[in-house]
Amino acid sequence: MAMDDDTLMMIVLPLVGLMVFVLTVGGFLVVRDTVRRRGKWGINTRPVFCPECGEPAPTIRAPKNMRQALWGGCTCNHCGTEYDKWGHAVEDEAELNAKE
């Protein structure tokens, strides 16, 4: 039993519309965070330095945890400070819970 063209279009068009919507939102998030130079979605092309000691980030990144693997950033080899891909220090969840 073959589907006619109208039934096929009723399935394909909403899927194409959903894909276009998701890609548009994703593109907006990447551009927004790249322009404001903070957030998870942007792309940083500038050199990054440790916010505590000024040590440059390694050229070849070796993530130490899942957050670094997914969103970028690293841990300073010199002082042990964890920072994001923009060079801003990252607070641990334990420190955040202790402040509350």
XYZ file of N, CA and C in Angstrom:
300
model
N 0.847 -1.169 0.000
C 0.000 0.000 0.000
C 0.901 1.244 0.000
N 0.823 2.039 -1.038
C 1.652 3.228 -1.181
C 0.897 4.458 -0.695
N 1.659 5.414 -0.150
C 1.052 6.675 0.285
C 0.940 7.603 -0.913
N -0.132 8.362 -0.952
C -0.242 9.331 -2.028
C 0.557 10.582 -1.662
N 0.718 11.459 -2.624
C 1.559 12.647 -2.441
C 1.052 13.572 -1.340
N -0.263 13.705 -1.197
C -0.818 14.594 -0.172
C -0.505 14.099 1.238
N -0.619 12.805 1.459
C -0.325 12.242 2.777
C 1.156 12.384 3.100
N 2.001 12.152 2.123
C 3.436 12.290 2.317
C 3.809 13.733 2.657
N 3.208 14.691 1.990
C 3.493 16.103 2.261
C 2.998 16.516 3.644
N 1.909 15.901 4.123
C 1.409 16.212 5.462
C 2.362 15.722 6.544
N 3.208 14.769 6.216
C 4.197 14.264 7.155
C 5.507 15.028 7.025
N 5.942 15.272 5.800
C 7.252 15.878 5.551
C 7.292 17.367 5.911
N 6.284 18.131 5.547
C 6.306 19.579 5.790
C 6.418 19.948 7.265
N 5.664 19.331 8.182
C 5.863 19.669 9.596
C 7.259 19.304 10.112
N 7.797 18.192 9.626
C 9.154 17.814 10.048
C 10.189 18.817 9.551
N 10.057 19.263 8.324
C 10.974 20.270 7.779
C 10.830 21.577 8.552
N 9.590 21.965 8.860
C 9.360 23.178 9.642
C 9.988 23.090 11.017
N 9.876 21.932 11.671
C 10.485 21.738 12.993
C 12.004 21.817 12.912
N 12.590 21.211 11.897
C 14.050 21.260 11.737
C 14.525 22.691 11.499
N 13.830 23.441 10.678
C 14.203 24.833 10.411
C 14.113 25.650 11.704
N 13.062 25.435 12.486
C 12.892 26.148 13.757
C 14.032 25.839 14.724
N 14.369 24.559 14.892
C 15.441 24.162 15.813
C 16.773 24.739 15.362
N 17.076 24.688 14.087
C 18.333 25.240 13.585
C 18.385 26.758 13.738
N 17.260 27.435 13.569
C 17.218 28.888 13.746
C 17.474 29.271 15.196
N 16.835 28.572 16.126
C 17.053 28.852 17.554
C 18.508 28.573 17.927
N 19.049 27.448 17.474
C 20.451 27.123 17.751
C 21.409 28.165 17.190
N 21.162 28.606 15.973
C 22.005 29.638 15.363
C 21.931 30.946 16.124
N 20.724 31.305 16.564
C 20.570 32.518 17.361
C 21.373 32.431 18.653
N 21.309 31.282 19.355
C 22.046 31.124 20.609
C 23.560 31.222 20.397
N 24.055 30.631 19.334
C 25.497 30.686 19.051
C 25.929 32.124 18.769
N 25.188 32.828 17.938
C 25.547 34.214 17.607
C 25.444 35.100 18.848
N 24.364 34.949 19.629
C 24.169 35.772 20.821
C 25.315 35.612 21.817
N 25.688 34.367 22.143
C 26.747 34.151 23.123
C 28.118 34.506 22.579
N 28.325 34.376 21.270
C 29.600 34.775 20.687
C 29.769 36.287 20.759
N 28.714 37.039 20.486
C 28.786 38.502 20.516
C 29.002 39.012 21.933
N 28.281 38.462 22.913
C 28.419 38.974 24.272
C 29.563 38.322 25.045
N 30.236 37.338 24.450
C 31.420 36.689 24.998
C 31.187 36.077 26.379
N 30.049 35.425 26.547
C 29.762 34.625 27.740
C 28.625 33.680 27.404
N 28.484 32.648 28.194
C 27.440 31.661 27.943
C 28.028 30.371 27.386
N 27.180 29.380 27.257
C 27.630 28.052 26.828
C 27.681 27.886 25.320
N 26.859 28.595 24.577
C 26.661 28.292 23.168
C 27.627 28.974 22.211
N 28.301 30.039 22.621
C 29.137 30.804 21.702
C 30.409 30.097 21.292
N 31.111 30.706 20.346
C 32.381 30.193 19.855
C 33.449 31.240 20.143
N 34.458 30.859 20.906
C 35.545 31.770 21.260
C 36.755 31.477 20.382
N 37.221 32.475 19.637
C 38.400 32.297 18.792
C 39.609 33.035 19.344
N 39.441 33.714 20.473
C 40.542 34.473 21.068
C 41.280 33.627 22.100
N 42.550 33.960 22.379
C 43.289 33.217 23.403
C 42.664 33.423 24.785
N 42.750 32.389 25.621
C 42.171 32.421 26.959
C 43.287 32.262 27.982
N 43.158 32.988 29.105
C 44.127 32.928 30.183
C 43.414 32.632 31.492
N 44.114 32.007 32.423
C 43.555 31.699 33.730
C 43.198 33.007 34.435
N 41.993 33.099 35.019
C 41.598 34.342 35.684
C 42.349 34.579 36.997
N 42.962 33.555 37.568
C 43.683 33.699 38.837
C 45.156 34.038 38.641
N 45.854 33.248 37.829
C 47.312 33.427 37.724
C 47.768 33.951 36.362
N 46.884 34.013 35.369
C 47.250 34.543 34.060
C 47.944 33.550 33.146
N 48.044 32.303 33.559
C 48.656 31.255 32.736
C 47.803 31.028 31.481
N 48.424 30.971 30.291
C 47.616 30.736 29.086
C 47.014 29.328 29.090
N 45.826 29.209 28.521
C 45.178 27.902 28.399
C 45.967 27.041 27.421
N 45.966 25.734 27.635
C 46.707 24.864 26.713
C 46.109 24.915 25.304
N 46.967 24.781 24.312
C 46.528 24.812 22.921
C 45.646 23.607 22.617
N 46.059 22.445 23.090
C 45.268 21.234 22.922
C 44.568 20.967 24.248
N 43.253 21.058 24.217
C 42.453 20.963 25.435
C 42.224 19.512 25.821
N 42.406 19.201 27.117
C 42.103 17.876 27.662
C 41.068 18.062 28.765
N 39.772 17.852 28.471
C 38.721 18.088 29.465
C 38.899 17.209 30.697
N 38.655 17.793 31.866
C 38.785 17.066 33.126
C 37.429 16.593 33.657
N 36.330 17.106 33.111
C 34.998 16.684 33.552
C 34.015 16.816 32.383
N 32.783 16.407 32.621
C 31.777 16.396 31.562
C 31.416 17.808 31.103
N 31.355 18.771 32.027
C 31.034 20.146 31.659
C 32.071 20.694 30.688
N 33.344 20.454 30.968
C 34.402 20.924 30.071
C 34.333 20.221 28.721
N 33.976 18.962 28.705
C 33.882 18.223 27.445
C 32.738 18.747 26.581
N 31.622 19.089 27.218
C 30.455 19.546 26.455
C 30.538 21.013 26.064
N 30.952 21.882 26.972
C 30.830 23.322 26.773
C 32.156 24.074 26.692
N 33.286 23.398 26.787
C 34.575 24.067 26.696
C 35.104 24.476 28.049
N 36.297 25.033 28.045
C 36.950 25.426 29.284
C 38.001 24.417 29.680
N 38.715 24.721 30.765
C 39.751 23.812 31.232
C 40.100 24.122 32.685
N 41.024 23.350 33.218
C 41.535 23.558 34.562
C 42.990 23.989 34.430
N 43.357 25.054 35.131
C 44.720 25.589 35.039
C 45.718 24.574 35.583
N 46.776 24.307 34.823
C 47.822 23.392 35.270
C 48.683 24.011 36.371
N 48.704 25.327 36.431
C 49.562 26.021 37.384
C 48.902 26.162 38.748
N 47.652 26.665 38.809
C 47.009 26.936 40.104
C 45.778 26.079 40.368
N 45.276 25.330 39.382
C 44.146 24.437 39.583
C 42.773 25.082 39.468
N 42.710 26.333 39.033
C 41.431 27.004 38.869
C 40.716 26.483 37.630
N 39.427 26.186 37.767
C 38.635 25.767 36.612
C 37.986 27.002 36.006
N 38.087 27.150 34.691
C 37.473 28.291 34.016
C 36.851 27.856 32.704
N 35.883 28.673 32.242
C 35.145 28.335 31.031
C 35.907 28.765 29.786
N 35.305 28.570 28.620
C 35.981 28.881 27.359
C 36.205 30.367 27.148
N 35.584 31.207 27.969
C 35.756 32.653 27.865
C 36.809 33.161 28.838
N 37.314 32.305 29.742
C 38.311 32.721 30.718
C 37.712 33.197 32.027
N 36.445 32.852 32.298
C 35.777 33.233 33.543
C 35.824 32.038 34.496
N 36.151 32.280 35.759
C 36.229 31.199 36.745
C 34.862 30.529 36.904
N 34.884 29.214 37.090
C 33.665 28.429 37.276
C 33.612 27.986 38.727
N 32.492 28.258 39.383
C 32.322 27.822 40.763
C 31.795 26.399 40.785
N 32.284 25.591 41.742
C 31.796 24.230 41.888
C 30.378 24.246 42.451
N 29.632 23.172 42.182
C 28.279 23.068 42.717
C 28.288 23.026 44.239
N 29.320 22.430 44.843
C 29.405 22.382 46.308
C 29.550 23.795 46.879
N 30.340 24.637 46.220
C 30.497 26.025 46.676
C 29.197 26.787 46.528
N 28.465 26.563 45.443
C 27.192 27.235 45.250
C 26.163 26.832 46.304
N 26.128 25.539 46.641
C 25.188 25.055 47.657
C 25.556 25.572 49.044
N 26.846 25.750 49.304
C 27.280 26.257 50.619
C 26.887 27.718 50.795
N 26.827 28.475 49.682
C 26.459 29.895 49.769
C 24.970 30.082 50.061
N 24.158 29.091 49.695
C 22.705 29.216 49.883
C 22.270 28.988 51.282
